[in-house]
């Protein structure tokens, strides 16, 4: 009897529950489905703009309480969505190629519906997700080859040598070869993701030879902006070239081997400095010029496509042949960070990573920032390793691998500061162990940065081990491309030759002989540069340019 | 509905006073922590960690009341495909974190020798911390109101319970479920539960245990539950938890029927 009563009570309770349950809405567990299973993005190179976003739609079943659109994988920068009823429109933004670099990247976007997991819905459970796989292929890029000039020698004339190739993505895919307009490199070595060292041989004068890599795993053709130009051995007669009237001083001298031209930064009586250009054609040198306000220094860009003209408050890019203005960058509105108001741009040289190392100066013996200027994304920047130096003067190797910076006040002999270097491979600055106060002679390096000469007299190897000295009467220095010889223009009016491989006797390198040349004028700076074949020396001074044959075969 | 609840409360009050029995012998507090895994078959696992607490107190005669609260942290799986080596999970969100919290209150009429009838109301909020949108609100936040009613009948070592829940997200959007639960006490300190759900939680079945070891002085309970939900998608939910009981040290069966 007692059991029967209890059973009746149970049935009553169950009926109560049953009657209440009729209020249910009949939801189902969420299932999501997408309009596509995959999305693919592609970019030409790490330097290419970010591809446009792509969209897909997904739908979730009616039982869904909430929807989550999540993404993972480096291919995806973000995923946003708009919900309309049970339909989700998802927009997938790919990551920037510059952020990713070269490679095959992937990602996943999931659209997941969630439903209530317990009666009070304080617990949510996942339904099935619609998964969309994202693939993203970015081939490597070859940006620069340095030096970009090769010299055809011998008979038949052909060029051979080694170059440093800079770019991005060299580690992303196995590199099977390096080619110069399709001609395979005899040897190459992948140094890092951004650097390959390669040799070339048998290239006839001409070009440009597009330098690229063979990487079969690349998701697309490798884009190359690097070109090697092979020039014949020039046959310049010894001569002097007069400055045009009004030139009062010379600050820089460059030899543009690809165009057979000399480029100078000079000051004038008008107060507006000029870029002078002497182009060689059919046995004579033709002069042209362009005024550049506040001009302090000039340098050819990494590939020689632009002439960088550094003014005290701006950096301009000029056409190296026509000297027309291509573009100009000033600290305002693109300020050089931390540049004191009364400081000015002083000098620049170009490294093989596309950066120009720009030093600054200020009245007195005070440190001011050193900047990098990249023509690829024009801006003055300071990497974390960038130092502040005292009126520093840079010098660069022809292959752009190393920049050396000397600083300090020439009038001070005590407590000399350290010389610095900028290593293009790591894009970083560091102090060397060499303590020296700079003088008027800028640092000089040879083609491959085997030797460094500071103050025109102190010779170091590239680890900054001191090797010996050149005469104290040196006014200008040039190093032969093969790094064996040092040529000095001496106050005696001669070009002296030193064999740097012979060792210094008593701490001084011994002159192998002198060759008298016309004086370029020694009232101010004297600059000396050498042609890539090592056969011609160019001197510029306060009064004129001197073209002279380099003494050959003395250092073998 | 209101009339039914009101009638029940009045009856409980009168019956309790006349019989000299109480719905709740003394005020009862408990706090708990639970952790678990929510598996979606064919997908990834979600994680949950939660704390809760409740107070059960006598009102008058056979009428008692309870107030409870919870705070749940979910890492809800998005069922990502696994990534191979060499792939960076930049900006990735393989899990969606949702915080769920709420408070509820209930009134019940209980005769410890017969059973209990109860009704409750609660409010809660779910907040997503990822790119989640609640369909009812179109945003990352969802406010919920929960109405519940239920009854339990006490056999000597067995309790049969039924309950009905309706959770409203908006005035139109709601989630409703029914549940029937059988609880068996093999000993005074161990309870074994079997549950079956209907409506939106149809095809959902649960198994649970709570053990109140004596060596803790009857102050703590260890519990475990496993729920399997088999609808379009199958979920397996495993939770383990611990509860601490303040105040009266009593056996589990006595606690369930006379204190909470």
mmCIF file of C-alpha atoms in Angstrom, chain A residues 2-3 5-7 9-10 13-14 16-18 20-31 60-62 64-77 79-81 83 85-86 104-112 114-129 131 133, chain B residues 1 4 38 40-41 46 70 72 74 76-81 83 87-96 98 100 113-114 117 130-136 142 144 146 149 151-156 160 162 164-167 169 174-179 197 199-202 229 231-235 237 239:
data_model
loop_
_atom_site.group_PDB
_atom_site.id
_atom_site.type_symbol
_atom_site.label_atom_id
_atom_site.label_comp_id
_atom_site.label_asym_id
_atom_site.label_seq_id
_atom_site.Cartn_x
_atom_site.Cartn_y
_atom_site.Cartn_z
ATOM 1 C CA UNK A 2 2.752 2.336 0.980
ATOM 2 C CA UNK A 3 4.567 1.504 -2.276
ATOM 3 C CA UNK A 5 1.119 5.651 -2.732
ATOM 4 C CA UNK A 6 4.702 6.433 -3.519
ATOM 5 C CA UNK A 7 4.306 5.212 -7.104
ATOM 6 C CA UNK A 9 3.417 10.411 -6.294
ATOM 7 C CA UNK A 10 6.213 9.555 -8.741
ATOM 8 C CA UNK A 13 5.910 14.366 -10.541
ATOM 9 C CA UNK A 14 6.757 12.905 -13.938
ATOM 10 C CA UNK A 16 4.452 17.689 -13.997
ATOM 11 C CA UNK A 17 7.768 17.552 -15.769
ATOM 12 C CA UNK A 18 6.130 16.294 -18.913
ATOM 13 C CA UNK A 20 6.318 21.719 -18.535
ATOM 14 C CA UNK A 21 8.555 20.257 -21.226
ATOM 15 C CA UNK A 22 6.108 21.199 -23.919
ATOM 16 C CA UNK A 23 7.521 24.706 -23.824
ATOM 17 C CA UNK A 24 10.700 23.578 -25.609
ATOM 18 C CA UNK A 25 11.712 25.113 -28.893
ATOM 19 C CA UNK A 26 13.227 21.986 -30.415
ATOM 20 C CA UNK A 27 16.781 23.245 -31.110
ATOM 21 C CA UNK A 28 19.476 21.026 -32.585
ATOM 22 C CA UNK A 29 23.162 20.722 -31.963
ATOM 23 C CA UNK A 30 25.156 23.117 -34.136
ATOM 24 C CA UNK A 31 26.890 22.019 -37.269
ATOM 25 C CA UNK A 60 25.424 27.062 -38.755
ATOM 26 C CA UNK A 61 22.422 25.008 -37.809
ATOM 27 C CA UNK A 62 19.528 26.505 -35.841
ATOM 28 C CA UNK A 64 23.558 27.333 -32.291
ATOM 29 C CA UNK A 65 23.873 29.648 -29.315
ATOM 30 C CA UNK A 66 27.116 31.279 -30.359
ATOM 31 C CA UNK A 67 29.531 31.264 -33.245
ATOM 32 C CA UNK A 68 33.287 31.633 -33.071
ATOM 33 C CA UNK A 69 35.493 32.385 -36.048
ATOM 34 C CA UNK A 70 39.036 31.567 -35.086
ATOM 35 C CA UNK A 71 42.208 31.430 -37.073
ATOM 36 C CA UNK A 72 45.648 29.982 -36.689
ATOM 37 C CA UNK A 73 48.775 29.705 -38.725
ATOM 38 C CA UNK A 74 51.226 32.305 -39.871
ATOM 39 C CA UNK A 75 49.541 32.764 -43.254
ATOM 40 C CA UNK A 76 46.679 34.645 -41.674
ATOM 41 C CA UNK A 77 46.936 38.127 -40.237
ATOM 42 C CA UNK A 79 39.851 37.018 -39.822
ATOM 43 C CA UNK A 80 36.766 39.099 -39.369
ATOM 44 C CA UNK A 81 33.180 38.126 -39.918
ATOM 45 C CA UNK A 83 26.793 37.370 -38.949
ATOM 46 C CA UNK A 85 20.984 34.985 -39.270
ATOM 47 C CA UNK A 86 22.687 31.641 -39.370
ATOM 48 C CA UNK A 104 55.009 28.183 -48.121
ATOM 49 C CA UNK A 105 52.777 29.200 -45.267
ATOM 50 C CA UNK A 106 49.516 27.852 -44.094
ATOM 51 C CA UNK A 107 46.724 28.563 -41.745
ATOM 52 C CA UNK A 108 43.256 27.530 -40.825
ATOM 53 C CA UNK A 109 40.072 29.399 -40.229
ATOM 54 C CA UNK A 110 37.437 27.619 -38.234
ATOM 55 C CA UNK A 111 33.811 28.506 -37.881
ATOM 56 C CA UNK A 112 32.437 26.753 -34.861
ATOM 57 C CA UNK A 114 28.403 26.235 -29.758
ATOM 58 C CA UNK A 115 25.296 25.031 -28.008
ATOM 59 C CA UNK A 116 24.116 24.713 -24.453
ATOM 60 C CA UNK A 117 25.676 21.822 -22.605
ATOM 61 C CA UNK A 118 23.450 21.710 -19.550
ATOM 62 C CA UNK A 119 19.921 22.715 -18.691
ATOM 63 C CA UNK A 120 20.784 26.183 -17.423
ATOM 64 C CA UNK A 121 23.126 26.764 -20.361
ATOM 65 C CA UNK A 122 25.928 27.590 -17.975
ATOM 66 C CA UNK A 123 27.916 25.073 -19.960
ATOM 67 C CA UNK A 124 28.677 25.400 -23.668
ATOM 68 C CA UNK A 125 29.743 22.573 -25.907
ATOM 69 C CA UNK A 126 31.375 22.728 -29.300
ATOM 70 C CA UNK A 127 29.641 21.527 -32.369
ATOM 71 C CA UNK A 128 31.379 20.534 -35.554
ATOM 72 C CA UNK A 129 33.541 23.192 -37.117
ATOM 73 C CA UNK A 131 37.441 24.363 -41.424
ATOM 74 C CA UNK A 133 42.564 25.754 -45.001
ATOM 75 C CA UNK B 1 2.522 28.407 -12.561
ATOM 76 C CA UNK B 4 1.026 26.295 -8.225
ATOM 77 C CA UNK B 38 34.329 18.433 -23.060
ATOM 78 C CA UNK B 40 33.496 16.724 -29.397
ATOM 79 C CA UNK B 41 33.738 13.491 -31.311
ATOM 80 C CA UNK B 46 37.295 21.902 -24.603
ATOM 81 C CA UNK B 70 28.955 29.963 -10.216
ATOM 82 C CA UNK B 72 33.004 29.029 -15.124
ATOM 83 C CA UNK B 74 35.801 27.633 -20.669
ATOM 84 C CA UNK B 76 36.147 26.018 -26.025
ATOM 85 C CA UNK B 77 37.661 24.022 -28.818
ATOM 86 C CA UNK B 78 37.466 25.358 -32.314
ATOM 87 C CA UNK B 79 38.361 21.973 -33.757
ATOM 88 C CA UNK B 80 41.500 23.224 -35.392
ATOM 89 C CA UNK B 81 43.409 20.927 -37.593
ATOM 90 C CA UNK B 83 49.655 22.210 -37.348
ATOM 91 C CA UNK B 87 54.370 26.568 -38.746
ATOM 92 C CA UNK B 88 53.916 29.470 -36.448
ATOM 93 C CA UNK B 89 50.617 29.950 -34.745
ATOM 94 C CA UNK B 90 50.855 33.699 -35.170
ATOM 95 C CA UNK B 91 47.785 35.422 -33.821
ATOM 96 C CA UNK B 92 46.203 32.085 -33.485
ATOM 97 C CA UNK B 93 43.306 31.330 -31.251
ATOM 98 C CA UNK B 94 42.946 27.569 -31.221
ATOM 99 C CA UNK B 95 40.655 27.954 -28.235
ATOM 100 C CA UNK B 96 37.886 30.357 -27.529
ATOM 101 C CA UNK B 98 34.273 32.090 -22.544
ATOM 102 C CA UNK B 100 30.158 32.146 -17.699
ATOM 103 C CA UNK B 113 10.578 11.556 4.479
ATOM 104 C CA UNK B 114 8.770 12.122 1.189
ATOM 105 C CA UNK B 117 9.147 20.257 -4.953
ATOM 106 C CA UNK B 130 37.636 35.703 -28.538
ATOM 107 C CA UNK B 131 35.949 36.294 -31.842
ATOM 108 C CA UNK B 132 32.692 34.813 -30.723
ATOM 109 C CA UNK B 133 29.275 36.172 -31.399
ATOM 110 C CA UNK B 134 26.203 35.053 -29.556
ATOM 111 C CA UNK B 135 23.466 34.749 -32.077
ATOM 112 C CA UNK B 136 20.857 36.084 -29.714
ATOM 113 C CA UNK B 142 24.971 37.019 -23.621
ATOM 114 C CA UNK B 144 20.556 34.703 -19.639
ATOM 115 C CA UNK B 146 16.886 30.689 -16.169
ATOM 116 C CA UNK B 149 11.054 23.694 -11.584
ATOM 117 C CA UNK B 151 10.504 17.529 -7.891
ATOM 118 C CA UNK B 152 12.191 14.702 -6.050
ATOM 119 C CA UNK B 153 10.780 11.685 -4.401
ATOM 120 C CA UNK B 154 12.734 9.957 -1.662
ATOM 121 C CA UNK B 155 12.829 6.190 -1.359
ATOM 122 C CA UNK B 156 14.872 4.778 1.504
ATOM 123 C CA UNK B 160 13.844 9.928 -8.222
ATOM 124 C CA UNK B 162 12.440 15.287 -12.478
ATOM 125 C CA UNK B 164 12.341 21.322 -16.180
ATOM 126 C CA UNK B 165 14.536 24.222 -17.212
ATOM 127 C CA UNK B 166 13.996 27.111 -19.526
ATOM 128 C CA UNK B 167 16.813 29.491 -20.259
ATOM 129 C CA UNK B 169 18.428 34.619 -24.011
ATOM 130 C CA UNK B 174 15.088 30.253 -25.409
ATOM 131 C CA UNK B 175 16.478 26.830 -24.569
ATOM 132 C CA UNK B 176 14.366 24.254 -22.800
ATOM 133 C CA UNK B 177 15.194 20.898 -21.336
ATOM 134 C CA UNK B 178 13.728 18.184 -19.144
ATOM 135 C CA UNK B 179 15.596 15.798 -16.980
ATOM 136 C CA UNK B 197 17.465 14.487 -20.717
ATOM 137 C CA UNK B 199 13.892 18.317 -25.515
ATOM 138 C CA UNK B 200 16.950 20.308 -26.595
ATOM 139 C CA UNK B 201 19.170 18.004 -24.611
ATOM 140 C CA UNK B 202 17.505 14.953 -26.027
ATOM 141 C CA UNK B 229 25.192 13.738 -25.704
ATOM 142 C CA UNK B 231 22.721 14.383 -31.459
ATOM 143 C CA UNK B 232 23.998 15.561 -34.804
ATOM 144 C CA UNK B 233 27.334 15.829 -33.053
ATOM 145 C CA UNK B 234 28.378 13.674 -30.156
ATOM 146 C CA UNK B 235 29.878 15.206 -27.042
ATOM 147 C CA UNK B 237 31.648 15.612 -20.946
ATOM 148 C CA UNK B 239 33.874 16.559 -14.887
#
